[in-house]
Amino acid sequence: MSHHLAALADELAALARNYKGPSSTDGPAQRQKILGLTKQINDAVREPREVSQEYREVMAEMGALRLLVDWKTFDHIPCLPESISYCDLAARVHAEEPLLRRLVWMLVSRGMLRQVGEDRVAHARFSDAFASGDPRGAWFKVAYDSGNVVYSQWRNYFAKYGRKQPTQPTHNPHAYAYGQEDKTFFEIVQGERLGDFLTTMQTLEHLLPVRGMFPFTWIVQNTHLVSDDAALIVDVGGGQGQALRQIMQECPDIPAERVVLQDLPSAIEEAKATDIAELRGVKKMPHDFFDEQPVKGALVYYIRRVMHNWSDENNARILGHIREAMAPESRILITEQVMANPPPPEASCLDLLMMGLGSQERTEKDWYFLADAAGLELVKIWKSPQTAVAVIELTKK
């Protein structure tokens, strides 16, 4: 044990000496190695009872943190190096001082906040993320409300519905947890919850890259594969065209008049009203991807951040409509996460969040299964060198 621990410590020390920060060329990879080694060292010296104790602490911390965020407590803690008394903080959030102190103590004990003396509290390194309007805090709220609240009802949900995968947008664990089993996620999530969700989705945009995987220059090089008046790219469920903008920046030779942006009417109206310069000339078409695909014979049908929202059954319907519209040489390009087997914690966590909505993240094997179920052939998975995101290329069988 001591020899193994010493070897880990030596490796960690060497990495720490050479670490230039996350913005350096090797920074992200070095950072992940450092975090991995510290976890290995921690796991090597911990005892089983300490694992159970940590889980109890984290559960209590999450509950206290979510409540204090809801009370906007972090808005009233001054910027470092200043602090605020428990009495004044309690008055500002309209809570009894002993109650507030007990909740804050949980966060102080875990290092999320810092106590000054016996009666004052100050921010710690990460706590300002939980002030109102910060997208990092919004992501925590979304994860808690769509995760922890739902997880706490899993036992009851599976007792009622059986030990089988949730696959529908209603009557799933999320709908059950909120007592609205016949409603979808967006029918349940309104007001502040919806605002937090939209903020989070915008923040996470960079985690699902568009470029750097599939070579979109292929579109320009292969226009001869479809008729002269066919669309070259149809962005299915493309929102306000965030992905299209990047694709057209990479391939400025794609004529805008041969590009189609599809989404539900509200999203398309917003895209028209926004009138982004790069998308002028692009046809903006209201379309529900569960209906027949109206654009026939396009070279590429592009789908990003859609498939993980739906079960295999529903995705097979979406892809089936596109398959029927495809020309012999058409491609479907799906940009989504491809989970490792076994997946790392972040991917597995997201997968369980999606399970609550009756959907899932997918491994490479899962993507092959889905393609086959939809009557399509998976040609290649174009992987990102930095993330688990990939472009899945499909053709007609």
mmCIF file of N, CA and C in Angstrom, residues 125-202:
data_model
loop_
_atom_site.group_PDB
_atom_site.id
_atom_site.type_symbol
_atom_site.label_atom_id
_atom_site.label_comp_id
_atom_site.label_asym_id
_atom_site.label_seq_id
_atom_site.Cartn_x
_atom_site.Cartn_y
_atom_site.Cartn_z
ATOM 1 N N ARG A 125 -14.077 30.111 -2.697
ATOM 2 C CA ARG A 125 -13.605 30.194 -4.084
ATOM 3 C C ARG A 125 -14.726 30.057 -5.116
ATOM 4 N N PHE A 126 -15.676 29.154 -4.875
ATOM 5 C CA PHE A 126 -16.668 28.849 -5.903
ATOM 6 C C PHE A 126 -18.057 29.407 -5.625
ATOM 7 N N SER A 127 -18.270 29.971 -4.459
ATOM 8 C CA SER A 127 -19.640 30.261 -4.029
ATOM 9 C C SER A 127 -20.322 31.368 -4.816
ATOM 10 N N ASP A 128 -19.564 32.283 -5.425
ATOM 11 C CA ASP A 128 -20.219 33.359 -6.173
ATOM 12 C C ASP A 128 -20.962 32.838 -7.401
ATOM 13 N N ALA A 129 -20.707 31.588 -7.782
ATOM 14 C CA ALA A 129 -21.422 30.994 -8.915
ATOM 15 C C ALA A 129 -22.907 30.832 -8.634
ATOM 16 N N PHE A 130 -23.287 30.901 -7.356
ATOM 17 C CA PHE A 130 -24.675 30.639 -6.990
ATOM 18 C C PHE A 130 -25.481 31.909 -6.763
ATOM 19 N N ALA A 131 -24.915 33.044 -7.148
ATOM 20 C CA ALA A 131 -25.672 34.296 -7.123
ATOM 21 C C ALA A 131 -26.654 34.311 -8.290
ATOM 22 N N SER A 132 -27.699 35.083 -8.172
ATOM 23 C CA SER A 132 -28.731 35.147 -9.211
ATOM 24 C C SER A 132 -28.135 35.579 -10.547
ATOM 25 N N GLY A 133 -28.573 34.924 -11.610
ATOM 26 C CA GLY A 133 -28.150 35.297 -12.951
ATOM 27 C C GLY A 133 -26.890 34.621 -13.436
ATOM 28 N N ASP A 134 -26.168 33.923 -12.557
ATOM 29 C CA ASP A 134 -24.954 33.235 -12.986
ATOM 30 C C ASP A 134 -25.341 31.911 -13.638
ATOM 31 N N PRO A 135 -24.906 31.657 -14.871
ATOM 32 C CA PRO A 135 -25.308 30.420 -15.551
ATOM 33 C C PRO A 135 -24.829 29.155 -14.852
ATOM 34 N N ARG A 136 -23.731 29.251 -14.087
ATOM 35 C CA ARG A 136 -23.260 28.064 -13.362
ATOM 36 C C ARG A 136 -24.250 27.675 -12.275
ATOM 37 N N GLY A 137 -24.788 28.678 -11.594
ATOM 38 C CA GLY A 137 -25.810 28.409 -10.591
ATOM 39 C C GLY A 137 -27.105 27.927 -11.210
ATOM 40 N N ALA A 138 -27.426 28.459 -12.395
ATOM 41 C CA ALA A 138 -28.631 28.011 -13.099
ATOM 42 C C ALA A 138 -28.526 26.530 -13.446
ATOM 43 N N TRP A 139 -27.324 26.096 -13.857
ATOM 44 C CA TRP A 139 -27.114 24.684 -14.190
ATOM 45 C C TRP A 139 -27.298 23.815 -12.954
ATOM 46 N N PHE A 140 -26.818 24.277 -11.804
ATOM 47 C CA PHE A 140 -27.023 23.519 -10.569
ATOM 48 C C PHE A 140 -28.510 23.376 -10.264
ATOM 49 N N LYS A 141 -29.261 24.452 -10.407
ATOM 50 C CA LYS A 141 -30.700 24.410 -10.126
ATOM 51 C C LYS A 141 -31.415 23.440 -11.065
ATOM 52 N N VAL A 142 -31.046 23.484 -12.341
ATOM 53 C CA VAL A 142 -31.649 22.560 -13.305
ATOM 54 C C VAL A 142 -31.325 21.117 -12.930
ATOM 55 N N ALA A 143 -30.049 20.862 -12.607
ATOM 56 C CA ALA A 143 -29.629 19.508 -12.256
ATOM 57 C C ALA A 143 -30.319 19.020 -10.987
ATOM 58 N N TYR A 144 -30.480 19.913 -10.019
ATOM 59 C CA TYR A 144 -31.144 19.522 -8.772
ATOM 60 C C TYR A 144 -32.628 19.255 -9.010
ATOM 61 N N ASP A 145 -33.294 20.183 -9.680
ATOM 62 C CA ASP A 145 -34.745 20.075 -9.847
ATOM 63 C C ASP A 145 -35.143 18.959 -10.809
ATOM 64 N N SER A 146 -34.298 18.700 -11.804
ATOM 65 C CA SER A 146 -34.594 17.627 -12.759
ATOM 66 C C SER A 146 -33.870 16.338 -12.400
ATOM 67 N N GLY A 147 -32.961 16.424 -11.435
ATOM 68 C CA GLY A 147 -32.201 15.260 -11.011
ATOM 69 C C GLY A 147 -32.584 14.800 -9.624
ATOM 70 N N ASN A 148 -32.097 15.501 -8.597
ATOM 71 C CA ASN A 148 -32.312 15.048 -7.222
ATOM 72 C C ASN A 148 -33.778 14.877 -6.862
ATOM 73 N N VAL A 149 -34.603 15.832 -7.280
ATOM 74 C CA VAL A 149 -36.035 15.726 -6.985
ATOM 75 C C VAL A 149 -36.602 14.454 -7.604
ATOM 76 N N VAL A 150 -36.145 14.139 -8.813
ATOM 77 C CA VAL A 150 -36.630 12.953 -9.520
ATOM 78 C C VAL A 150 -36.047 11.683 -8.911
ATOM 79 N N TYR A 151 -34.741 11.699 -8.613
ATOM 80 C CA TYR A 151 -34.107 10.514 -8.034
ATOM 81 C C TYR A 151 -34.806 10.078 -6.746
ATOM 82 N N SER A 152 -35.246 11.040 -5.964
ATOM 83 C CA SER A 152 -35.877 10.711 -4.679
ATOM 84 C C SER A 152 -37.197 9.975 -4.858
ATOM 85 N N GLN A 153 -37.742 10.000 -6.080
ATOM 86 C CA GLN A 153 -39.007 9.315 -6.354
ATOM 87 C C GLN A 153 -38.833 8.050 -7.200
ATOM 88 N N TRP A 154 -37.592 7.695 -7.502
ATOM 89 C CA TRP A 154 -37.374 6.503 -8.321
ATOM 90 C C TRP A 154 -38.022 5.260 -7.722
ATOM 91 N N ARG A 155 -37.842 5.047 -6.442
ATOM 92 C CA ARG A 155 -38.374 3.828 -5.818
ATOM 93 C C ARG A 155 -39.876 3.728 -6.036
ATOM 94 N N ASN A 156 -40.573 4.838 -5.833
ATOM 95 C CA ASN A 156 -42.024 4.828 -5.995
ATOM 96 C C ASN A 156 -42.418 4.688 -7.466
ATOM 97 N N TYR A 157 -41.667 5.377 -8.337
ATOM 98 C CA TYR A 157 -41.988 5.309 -9.768
ATOM 99 C C TYR A 157 -41.857 3.879 -10.290
ATOM 100 N N PHE A 158 -40.715 3.231 -10.025
ATOM 101 C CA PHE A 158 -40.500 1.891 -10.562
ATOM 102 C C PHE A 158 -41.369 0.849 -9.869
ATOM 103 N N ALA A 159 -41.778 1.128 -8.635
ATOM 104 C CA ALA A 159 -42.744 0.244 -7.979
ATOM 105 C C ALA A 159 -44.083 0.284 -8.707
ATOM 106 N N LYS A 160 -44.440 1.442 -9.235
ATOM 107 C CA LYS A 160 -45.714 1.598 -9.942
ATOM 108 C C LYS A 160 -45.638 1.106 -11.384
ATOM 109 N N TYR A 161 -44.558 1.471 -12.098
ATOM 110 C CA TYR A 161 -44.487 1.203 -13.537
ATOM 111 C C TYR A 161 -43.670 -0.038 -13.901
ATOM 112 N N GLY A 162 -43.024 -0.645 -12.922
ATOM 113 C CA GLY A 162 -42.214 -1.816 -13.202
ATOM 114 C C GLY A 162 -40.770 -1.459 -13.508
ATOM 115 N N ARG A 163 -39.910 -2.455 -13.422
ATOM 116 C CA ARG A 163 -38.471 -2.243 -13.593
ATOM 117 C C ARG A 163 -38.087 -2.321 -15.070
ATOM 118 N N LYS A 164 -38.514 -1.303 -15.793
ATOM 119 C CA LYS A 164 -38.245 -1.235 -17.227
ATOM 120 C C LYS A 164 -37.914 0.198 -17.604
ATOM 121 N N GLN A 165 -37.252 0.351 -18.739
ATOM 122 C CA GLN A 165 -36.779 1.669 -19.160
ATOM 123 C C GLN A 165 -37.946 2.622 -19.427
ATOM 124 N N PRO A 166 -37.905 3.827 -18.896
ATOM 125 C CA PRO A 166 -38.877 4.843 -19.306
ATOM 126 C C PRO A 166 -38.571 5.267 -20.746
ATOM 127 N N THR A 167 -39.581 5.301 -21.590
ATOM 128 C CA THR A 167 -39.334 5.590 -23.005
ATOM 129 C C THR A 167 -40.254 6.652 -23.590
ATOM 130 N N GLN A 168 -41.104 7.250 -22.771
ATOM 131 C CA GLN A 168 -42.079 8.190 -23.311
ATOM 132 C C GLN A 168 -41.896 9.584 -22.713
ATOM 133 N N PRO A 169 -42.297 10.623 -23.443
ATOM 134 C CA PRO A 169 -42.159 11.993 -22.930
ATOM 135 C C PRO A 169 -43.115 12.327 -21.794
ATOM 136 N N THR A 170 -44.136 11.497 -21.582
ATOM 137 C CA THR A 170 -45.016 11.631 -20.417
ATOM 138 C C THR A 170 -44.948 10.331 -19.620
ATOM 139 N N HIS A 171 -45.533 10.320 -18.431
ATOM 140 C CA HIS A 171 -45.545 9.128 -17.579
ATOM 141 C C HIS A 171 -44.130 8.579 -17.373
ATOM 142 N N ASN A 172 -43.197 9.491 -17.198
ATOM 143 C CA ASN A 172 -41.806 9.132 -16.931
ATOM 144 C C ASN A 172 -41.446 9.581 -15.511
ATOM 145 N N PRO A 173 -40.232 9.287 -15.023
ATOM 146 C CA PRO A 173 -39.893 9.647 -13.643
ATOM 147 C C PRO A 173 -40.020 11.132 -13.331
ATOM 148 N N HIS A 174 -39.654 12.011 -14.265
ATOM 149 C CA HIS A 174 -39.773 13.448 -14.009
ATOM 150 C C HIS A 174 -41.231 13.844 -13.827
ATOM 151 N N ALA A 175 -42.093 13.400 -14.727
ATOM 152 C CA ALA A 175 -43.514 13.727 -14.627
ATOM 153 C C ALA A 175 -44.115 13.157 -13.344
ATOM 154 N N TYR A 176 -43.687 11.944 -12.984
ATOM 155 C CA TYR A 176 -44.186 11.320 -11.756
ATOM 156 C C TYR A 176 -43.759 12.119 -10.530
ATOM 157 N N ALA A 177 -42.492 12.516 -10.494
ATOM 158 C CA ALA A 177 -41.967 13.239 -9.329
ATOM 159 C C ALA A 177 -42.701 14.548 -9.100
ATOM 160 N N TYR A 178 -43.164 15.177 -10.173
ATOM 161 C CA TYR A 178 -43.858 16.459 -10.048
ATOM 162 C C TYR A 178 -45.377 16.313 -10.050
ATOM 163 N N GLY A 179 -45.854 15.060 -9.939
ATOM 164 C CA GLY A 179 -47.287 14.825 -9.812
ATOM 165 C C GLY A 179 -48.092 15.226 -11.024
ATOM 166 N N GLN A 180 -47.463 15.211 -12.210
ATOM 167 C CA GLN A 180 -48.149 15.594 -13.452
ATOM 168 C C GLN A 180 -47.798 14.567 -14.533
ATOM 169 N N GLU A 181 -48.239 13.356 -14.314
ATOM 170 C CA GLU A 181 -47.771 12.230 -15.116
ATOM 171 C C GLU A 181 -48.180 12.299 -16.583
ATOM 172 N N ASP A 182 -49.246 13.031 -16.888
ATOM 173 C CA ASP A 182 -49.706 13.100 -18.273
ATOM 174 C C ASP A 182 -49.118 14.282 -19.031
ATOM 175 N N LYS A 183 -48.113 14.950 -18.438
ATOM 176 C CA LYS A 183 -47.527 16.128 -19.071
ATOM 177 C C LYS A 183 -46.068 15.883 -19.449
ATOM 178 N N THR A 184 -45.609 16.618 -20.460
ATOM 179 C CA THR A 184 -44.217 16.547 -20.893
ATOM 180 C C THR A 184 -43.358 17.491 -20.045
ATOM 181 N N PHE A 185 -42.051 17.391 -20.240
ATOM 182 C CA PHE A 185 -41.109 18.235 -19.505
ATOM 183 C C PHE A 185 -41.441 19.712 -19.678
ATOM 184 N N PHE A 186 -41.655 20.144 -20.915
ATOM 185 C CA PHE A 186 -41.877 21.574 -21.158
ATOM 186 C C PHE A 186 -43.267 22.030 -20.734
ATOM 187 N N GLU A 187 -44.192 21.112 -20.585
ATOM 188 C CA GLU A 187 -45.491 21.476 -20.021
ATOM 189 C C GLU A 187 -45.399 21.655 -18.511
ATOM 190 N N ILE A 188 -44.442 20.988 -17.895
ATOM 191 C CA ILE A 188 -44.252 21.081 -16.443
ATOM 192 C C ILE A 188 -43.340 22.244 -16.081
ATOM 193 N N VAL A 189 -42.279 22.415 -16.853
ATOM 194 C CA VAL A 189 -41.255 23.415 -16.531
ATOM 195 C C VAL A 189 -41.690 24.778 -17.061
ATOM 196 N N GLN A 190 -42.028 25.661 -16.162
ATOM 197 C CA GLN A 190 -42.492 26.996 -16.528
ATOM 198 C C GLN A 190 -41.790 28.027 -15.646
ATOM 199 N N GLY A 191 -41.977 29.295 -15.962
ATOM 200 C CA GLY A 191 -41.483 30.381 -15.119
ATOM 201 C C GLY A 191 -39.987 30.350 -14.918
ATOM 202 N N GLU A 192 -39.559 30.456 -13.657
ATOM 203 C CA GLU A 192 -38.132 30.521 -13.343
ATOM 204 C C GLU A 192 -37.402 29.254 -13.759
ATOM 205 N N ARG A 193 -38.046 28.093 -13.604
ATOM 206 C CA ARG A 193 -37.405 26.837 -14.009
ATOM 207 C C ARG A 193 -37.106 26.832 -15.502
ATOM 208 N N LEU A 194 -38.028 27.323 -16.297
ATOM 209 C CA LEU A 194 -37.808 27.375 -17.739
ATOM 210 C C LEU A 194 -36.682 28.346 -18.074
ATOM 211 N N GLY A 195 -36.656 29.492 -17.400
ATOM 212 C CA GLY A 195 -35.582 30.454 -17.621
ATOM 213 C C GLY A 195 -34.224 29.875 -17.291
ATOM 214 N N ASP A 196 -34.133 29.152 -16.165
ATOM 215 C CA ASP A 196 -32.870 28.508 -15.793
ATOM 216 C C ASP A 196 -32.464 27.469 -16.834
ATOM 217 N N PHE A 197 -33.443 26.720 -17.328
ATOM 218 C CA PHE A 197 -33.156 25.688 -18.329
ATOM 219 C C PHE A 197 -32.603 26.308 -19.607
ATOM 220 N N LEU A 198 -33.238 27.371 -20.084
ATOM 221 C CA LEU A 198 -32.787 28.015 -21.321
ATOM 222 C C LEU A 198 -31.400 28.627 -21.150
ATOM 223 N N THR A 199 -31.150 29.227 -19.974
ATOM 224 C CA THR A 199 -29.817 29.772 -19.684
ATOM 225 C C THR A 199 -28.766 28.675 -19.715
ATOM 226 N N THR A 200 -29.104 27.536 -19.125
ATOM 227 C CA THR A 200 -28.178 26.413 -19.076
ATOM 228 C C THR A 200 -27.880 25.882 -20.465
ATOM 229 N N MET A 201 -28.899 25.759 -21.299
ATOM 230 C CA MET A 201 -28.694 25.240 -22.652
ATOM 231 C C MET A 201 -27.759 26.148 -23.457
ATOM 232 N N GLN A 202 -27.908 27.455 -23.285
ATOM 233 C CA GLN A 202 -27.018 28.391 -23.978
ATOM 234 C C GLN A 202 -25.586 28.245 -23.471
#
